[in-house]
Amino acid sequence: MPANPPLRIVVKNSLAELAGAAAAHVRAAAAEAIRARGRFRVALAGGSTPRALYPLLVTGVDWTRTDVFFGDERAVGPTDPQSNYRMARETLLVPAQVPEANVVRWRAEDPNLDTAARDYEQALTAGATPPWLDLALQGLGPDGHTASLFPGTSALAEEGVLAVAVDVPQMGQRRLTLTYPALCGAREVCFLVVGRDKASALAAVVDGNRLPAARIVHRAGPVTIFCDREAASGLQPHDKNQEVP
Ligand code: 6PG
């Protein structure tokens, strides 16, 4: 593998095509991880875009040999409509009958979120060796955030831990998130980016701007961005490694 494999940008005409391409990529990553190491360790993305992807992963992945983590969580309980866990449970974990023992949920309802973050880091690393994740699935916000690594927040400076609690004033929320060491250290990272409102942030991130997601996009390791034409509309022609239909 080249020292720093090129960033792959896969542009699709529709969300359905995008989700199909991303699902095939995740299935292949799962099969390879299980073949090579007996387990597939994946961190799921939150937000709404993954709702198009997760139902496509109900089949084609050996969930009995998969450990499911979450890139971040809102400081809410598991049944709260804002919960990333709840979204994944509805769209994937229950339909795919993922064994509960294989799902590592942030205890985001804990009154002490620092304790919850420490516990999550322990769960992420227990019985494992780095890289802690085979695949990190990420979204992108219009402000260039990913997971809960938001501009101007303390989580961006965390280098010695894999999981933190963080105040996100621009969202009026507390959050829990994996940090750069955890996400940049994954064997592979895939972004799912859809919609014109993401075009400016995606272009800035691909060009190496200092937005939070840029550090992950330009990490020393394979990164694939699955996006639709609207989200890709701000990319410069020199981003020639775009794979368009
Ligand atoms: C979250 C996510 C966050 C999300 C982006 C994109 O908890 O909200 O971790 O990073 O991926 O905000 O969200 P959409 O997919 O809803 O646009």
GROMACS .gro file of C-alpha atoms and ligand atoms in nm:
model
  262
    1MET     CA    1   0.000   0.000   0.000
    2PRO     CA    2   0.146   0.343  -0.086
    3ALA     CA    3   0.268   0.546   0.210
    4ASN     CA    4  -0.029   0.773   0.184
    5PRO     CA    5  -0.293   0.619  -0.044
    6PRO     CA    6  -0.483   0.879  -0.244
    7LEU     CA    7  -0.812   1.009  -0.124
    8ARG     CA    8  -1.092   0.838  -0.319
    9ILE     CA    9  -1.397   1.048  -0.399
   10VAL     CA   10  -1.694   0.846  -0.531
   11VAL     CA   11  -1.961   1.071  -0.678
   12LYS     CA   12  -2.304   0.922  -0.744
   13ASN     CA   13  -2.617   1.063  -0.904
   14SER     CA   14  -2.854   0.976  -0.624
   15LEU     CA   15  -2.862   0.892  -0.255
   16ALA     CA   16  -2.978   0.540  -0.344
   17GLU     CA   17  -2.678   0.484  -0.573
   18LEU     CA   18  -2.448   0.637  -0.315
   19ALA     CA   19  -2.581   0.416  -0.038
   20GLY     CA   20  -2.550   0.110  -0.263
   21ALA     CA   21  -2.186   0.186  -0.339
   22ALA     CA   22  -2.107   0.253   0.026
   23ALA     CA   23  -2.283  -0.066   0.134
   24ALA     CA   24  -2.077  -0.274  -0.107
   25HIS     CA   25  -1.764  -0.109   0.031
   26VAL     CA   26  -1.860  -0.185   0.392
   27ARG     CA   27  -1.946  -0.546   0.309
   28ALA     CA   28  -1.605  -0.591   0.146
   29ALA     CA   29  -1.428  -0.433   0.444
   30ALA     CA   30  -1.615  -0.662   0.681
   31ALA     CA   31  -1.534  -0.975   0.481
   32GLU     CA   32  -1.165  -0.881   0.462
   33ALA     CA   33  -1.138  -0.802   0.834
   34ILE     CA   34  -1.307  -1.127   0.933
   35ARG     CA   35  -1.093  -1.325   0.688
   36ALA     CA   36  -0.774  -1.167   0.814
   37ARG     CA   37  -0.843  -1.129   1.185
   38GLY     CA   38  -1.165  -1.310   1.267
   39ARG     CA   39  -1.352  -0.993   1.365
   40PHE     CA   40  -1.477  -0.673   1.201
   41ARG     CA   41  -1.465  -0.364   1.424
   42VAL     CA   42  -1.670  -0.078   1.285
   43ALA     CA   43  -1.770   0.262   1.418
   44LEU     CA   44  -2.108   0.378   1.289
   45ALA     CA   45  -2.178   0.738   1.194
   46GLY     CA   46  -2.468   0.928   1.345
   47GLY     CA   47  -2.694   1.192   1.197
   48SER     CA   48  -2.948   1.127   0.922
   49THR     CA   49  -2.752   1.037   0.608
   50PRO     CA   50  -2.669   0.685   0.729
   51ARG     CA   51  -3.044   0.607   0.736
   52ALA     CA   52  -3.005   0.536   0.362
   53LEU     CA   53  -2.708   0.304   0.418
   54TYR     CA   54  -2.782   0.100   0.728
   55PRO     CA   55  -3.085  -0.094   0.595
   56LEU     CA   56  -2.862  -0.212   0.306
   57LEU     CA   57  -2.621  -0.364   0.558
   58VAL     CA   58  -2.882  -0.585   0.724
   59THR     CA   59  -2.756  -0.858   0.492
   60GLY     CA   60  -2.408  -0.919   0.358
   61VAL     CA   61  -2.218  -0.865   0.683
   62ASP     CA   62  -2.144  -1.140   0.939
   63TRP     CA   63  -2.275  -0.950   1.242
   64THR     CA   64  -2.196  -1.243   1.469
   65ARG     CA   65  -1.829  -1.163   1.413
   66THR     CA   66  -1.863  -0.786   1.411
   67ASP     CA   67  -1.811  -0.540   1.698
   68VAL     CA   68  -2.024  -0.228   1.655
   69PHE     CA   69  -1.908   0.104   1.799
   70PHE     CA   70  -2.036   0.459   1.746
   71GLY     CA   71  -1.823   0.753   1.637
   72ASP     CA   72  -2.017   0.981   1.868
   73GLU     CA   73  -2.338   1.024   2.063
   74ARG     CA   74  -2.556   1.301   2.185
   75ALA     CA   75  -2.592   1.333   2.565
   76VAL     CA   76  -2.932   1.168   2.563
   77GLY     CA   77  -3.073   0.829   2.654
   78PRO     CA   78  -3.091   0.537   2.411
   79THR     CA   79  -3.460   0.588   2.334
   80ASP     CA   80  -3.434   0.962   2.275
   81PRO     CA   81  -3.522   1.063   1.915
   82GLN     CA   82  -3.184   1.240   1.898
   83SER     CA   83  -2.990   0.927   1.990
   84ASN     CA   84  -2.751   0.795   1.724
   85TYR     CA   85  -2.780   0.456   1.891
   86ARG     CA   86  -3.158   0.465   1.851
   87MET     CA   87  -3.125   0.548   1.480
   88ALA     CA   88  -2.883   0.261   1.425
   89ARG     CA   89  -3.096   0.026   1.633
   90GLU     CA   90  -3.405   0.100   1.425
   91THR     CA   91  -3.236   0.086   1.084
   92LEU     CA   92  -2.976  -0.187   1.136
   93LEU     CA   93  -2.915  -0.346   1.476
   94VAL     CA   94  -3.264  -0.489   1.523
   95PRO     CA   95  -3.336  -0.581   1.158
   96ALA     CA   96  -2.995  -0.751   1.129
   97GLN     CA   97  -3.037  -0.919   1.470
   98VAL     CA   98  -2.694  -0.795   1.572
   99PRO     CA   99  -2.611  -0.970   1.901
  100GLU     CA  100  -2.645  -0.713   2.181
  101ALA     CA  101  -2.311  -0.829   2.321
  102ASN     CA  102  -2.150  -0.708   1.997
  103VAL     CA  103  -2.284  -0.352   2.030
  104VAL     CA  104  -2.087  -0.102   2.239
  105ARG     CA  105  -2.321   0.186   2.322
  106TRP     CA  106  -2.207   0.514   2.477
  107ARG     CA  107  -2.373   0.546   2.819
  108ALA     CA  108  -2.481   0.893   2.714
  109GLU     CA  109  -2.751   0.906   2.979
  110ASP     CA  110  -2.484   0.892   3.251
  111PRO     CA  111  -2.493   1.209   3.463
  112ASN     CA  112  -2.113   1.202   3.452
  113LEU     CA  113  -2.021   1.209   3.083
  114ASP     CA  114  -1.648   1.210   3.159
  115THR     CA  115  -1.695   0.872   3.325
  116ALA     CA  116  -1.900   0.756   3.027
  117ALA     CA  117  -1.619   0.860   2.793
  118ARG     CA  118  -1.355   0.679   2.999
  119ASP     CA  119  -1.572   0.368   3.008
  120TYR     CA  120  -1.616   0.386   2.631
  121GLU     CA  121  -1.243   0.406   2.573
  122GLN     CA  122  -1.199   0.099   2.790
  123ALA     CA  123  -1.466  -0.088   2.595
  124LEU     CA  124  -1.306   0.017   2.265
  125THR     CA  125  -0.963  -0.112   2.362
  126ALA     CA  126  -1.053  -0.415   2.578
  127GLY     CA  127  -0.901  -0.732   2.438
  128ALA     CA  128  -0.787  -0.552   2.123
  129THR     CA  129  -0.472  -0.399   1.976
  130PRO     CA  130  -0.442  -0.088   1.762
  131PRO     CA  131  -0.577   0.001   1.513
  132TRP     CA  132  -0.885  -0.008   1.734
  133LEU     CA  133  -1.120   0.016   1.434
  134ASP     CA  134  -1.120  -0.157   1.097
  135LEU     CA  135  -1.359   0.099   0.955
  136ALA     CA  136  -1.482   0.437   1.076
  137LEU     CA  137  -1.798   0.560   0.904
  138GLN     CA  138  -1.819   0.939   0.919
  139GLY     CA  139  -2.064   1.210   0.825
  140LEU     CA  140  -1.981   1.573   0.751
  141GLY     CA  141  -2.159   1.879   0.881
  142PRO     CA  142  -2.199   2.205   0.684
  143ASP     CA  143  -1.944   2.357   0.926
  144GLY     CA  144  -1.690   2.086   0.853
  145HIS     CA  145  -1.749   1.885   1.172
  146THR     CA  146  -1.743   1.509   1.179
  147ALA     CA  147  -1.848   1.280   1.461
  148SER     CA  148  -1.875   1.541   1.737
  149LEU     CA  149  -1.548   1.710   1.646
  150PHE     CA  150  -1.697   2.056   1.601
  151PRO     CA  151  -1.505   2.375   1.518
  152GLY     CA  152  -1.379   2.559   1.826
  153THR     CA  153  -1.446   2.277   2.071
  154SER     CA  154  -1.211   2.118   2.322
  155ALA     CA  155  -1.236   1.772   2.160
  156LEU     CA  156  -1.017   1.892   1.871
  157ALA     CA  157  -0.718   1.923   2.103
  158GLU     CA  158  -0.750   1.578   2.261
  159GLU     CA  159  -0.444   1.372   2.164
  160GLY     CA  160  -0.397   1.143   2.465
  161VAL     CA  161  -0.741   0.982   2.482
  162LEU     CA  162  -0.966   0.797   2.237
  163ALA     CA  163  -1.302   0.917   2.373
  164VAL     CA  164  -1.417   1.240   2.535
  165ALA     CA  165  -1.719   1.432   2.654
  166VAL     CA  166  -1.743   1.774   2.492
  167ASP     CA  167  -1.956   2.088   2.517
  168VAL     CA  168  -2.087   2.193   2.175
  169PRO     CA  169  -2.232   2.543   2.226
  170GLN     CA  170  -2.324   2.581   1.858
  171MET     CA  171  -2.558   2.283   1.903
  172GLY     CA  172  -2.661   2.376   2.257
  173GLN     CA  173  -2.566   2.023   2.355
  174ARG     CA  174  -2.311   1.812   2.537
  175ARG     CA  175  -2.178   1.527   2.325
  176LEU     CA  176  -1.955   1.221   2.347
  177THR     CA  177  -1.710   1.156   2.066
  178LEU     CA  178  -1.416   0.951   1.951
  179THR     CA  179  -1.112   1.173   1.912
  180TYR     CA  180  -0.864   1.222   1.628
  181PRO     CA  181  -0.632   0.948   1.758
  182ALA     CA  182  -0.919   0.698   1.743
  183LEU     CA  183  -1.063   0.807   1.408
  184CYS     CA  184  -0.740   0.893   1.226
  185GLY     CA  185  -0.602   0.561   1.351
  186ALA     CA  186  -0.873   0.344   1.192
  187ARG     CA  187  -0.756   0.104   0.921
  188GLU     CA  188  -0.996   0.276   0.685
  189VAL     CA  189  -1.233   0.573   0.693
  190CYS     CA  190  -1.543   0.627   0.478
  191PHE     CA  191  -1.739   0.951   0.464
  192LEU     CA  192  -2.101   0.975   0.352
  193VAL     CA  193  -2.180   1.327   0.230
  194VAL     CA  194  -2.507   1.426   0.064
  195GLY     CA  195  -2.668   1.754  -0.031
  196ARG     CA  196  -2.579   2.099  -0.154
  197ASP     CA  197  -2.552   2.232   0.200
  198LYS     CA  198  -2.237   2.020   0.239
  199ALA     CA  199  -2.072   2.136  -0.087
  200SER     CA  200  -1.875   2.422   0.063
  201ALA     CA  201  -1.751   2.221   0.360
  202LEU     CA  202  -1.660   1.922   0.142
  203ALA     CA  203  -1.462   2.139  -0.098
  204ALA     CA  204  -1.280   2.308   0.189
  205VAL     CA  205  -1.205   1.977   0.362
  206VAL     CA  206  -1.080   1.810   0.042
  207ASP     CA  207  -0.859   2.111  -0.022
  208GLY     CA  208  -0.704   2.065   0.320
  209ASN     CA  209  -0.877   2.352   0.494
  210ARG     CA  210  -0.844   2.356   0.873
  211LEU     CA  211  -1.201   2.242   0.929
  212PRO     CA  212  -1.226   1.953   1.177
  213ALA     CA  213  -1.294   1.679   0.920
  214ALA     CA  214  -0.988   1.779   0.712
  215ARG     CA  215  -0.744   1.615   0.954
  216ILE     CA  216  -0.924   1.283   0.910
  217VAL     CA  217  -0.970   1.319   0.533
  218HIS     CA  218  -0.597   1.386   0.489
  219ARG     CA  219  -0.473   1.132   0.742
  220ALA     CA  220  -0.205   0.880   0.647
  221GLY     CA  221  -0.441   0.600   0.553
  222PRO     CA  222  -0.716   0.508   0.307
  223VAL     CA  223  -1.014   0.744   0.299
  224THR     CA  224  -1.312   0.714   0.067
  225ILE     CA  225  -1.572   0.988   0.038
  226PHE     CA  226  -1.907   0.873  -0.097
  227CYS     CA  227  -2.101   1.181  -0.207
  228ASP     CA  228  -2.377   1.287  -0.440
  229ARG     CA  229  -2.334   1.538  -0.719
  230GLU     CA  230  -2.480   1.820  -0.510
  231ALA     CA  231  -2.230   1.771  -0.229
  232ALA     CA  232  -1.951   1.735  -0.491
  233SER     CA  233  -2.054   2.052  -0.675
  234GLY     CA  234  -1.790   2.261  -0.502
  235LEU     CA  235  -1.497   2.029  -0.574
  236GLN     CA  236  -1.222   2.166  -0.795
  237PRO     CA  237  -1.146   1.999  -1.131
  238HIS     CA  238  -0.805   1.897  -0.994
  239ASP     CA  239  -0.977   1.652  -0.762
  240LYS     CA  240  -0.938   1.416  -1.055
  241ASN     CA  241  -0.957   1.105  -0.845
  242GLN     CA  242  -1.330   1.148  -0.840
  243GLU     CA  243  -1.499   0.830  -0.958
  244VAL     CA  244  -1.815   0.939  -1.127
  245PRO     CA  245  -2.065   0.712  -1.301
  2466PG     C1  246  -2.408   1.342   1.467
  2466PG     C2  247  -2.302   1.294   1.372
  2466PG     C3  248  -2.254   1.407   1.288
  2466PG     C4  249  -2.318   1.386   1.152
  2466PG     C5  250  -2.307   1.509   1.067
  2466PG     C6  251  -2.386   1.490   0.936
  2466PG     O1  252  -2.414   1.291   1.580
  2466PG     O2  253  -2.486   1.426   1.424
  2466PG     O3  254  -2.206   1.223   1.425
  2466PG     O4  255  -2.115   1.416   1.273
  2466PG     O5  256  -2.254   1.276   1.087
  2466PG     O6  257  -2.362   1.618   1.140
  2466PG     O7  258  -2.520   1.469   0.973
  2466PG     P1  259  -2.633   1.439   0.860
  2466PG     O8  260  -2.602   1.304   0.804
  2466PG     O9  261  -2.761   1.442   0.938
  2466PG    O10  262  -2.620   1.548   0.758
   0.00000   0.00000   0.00000
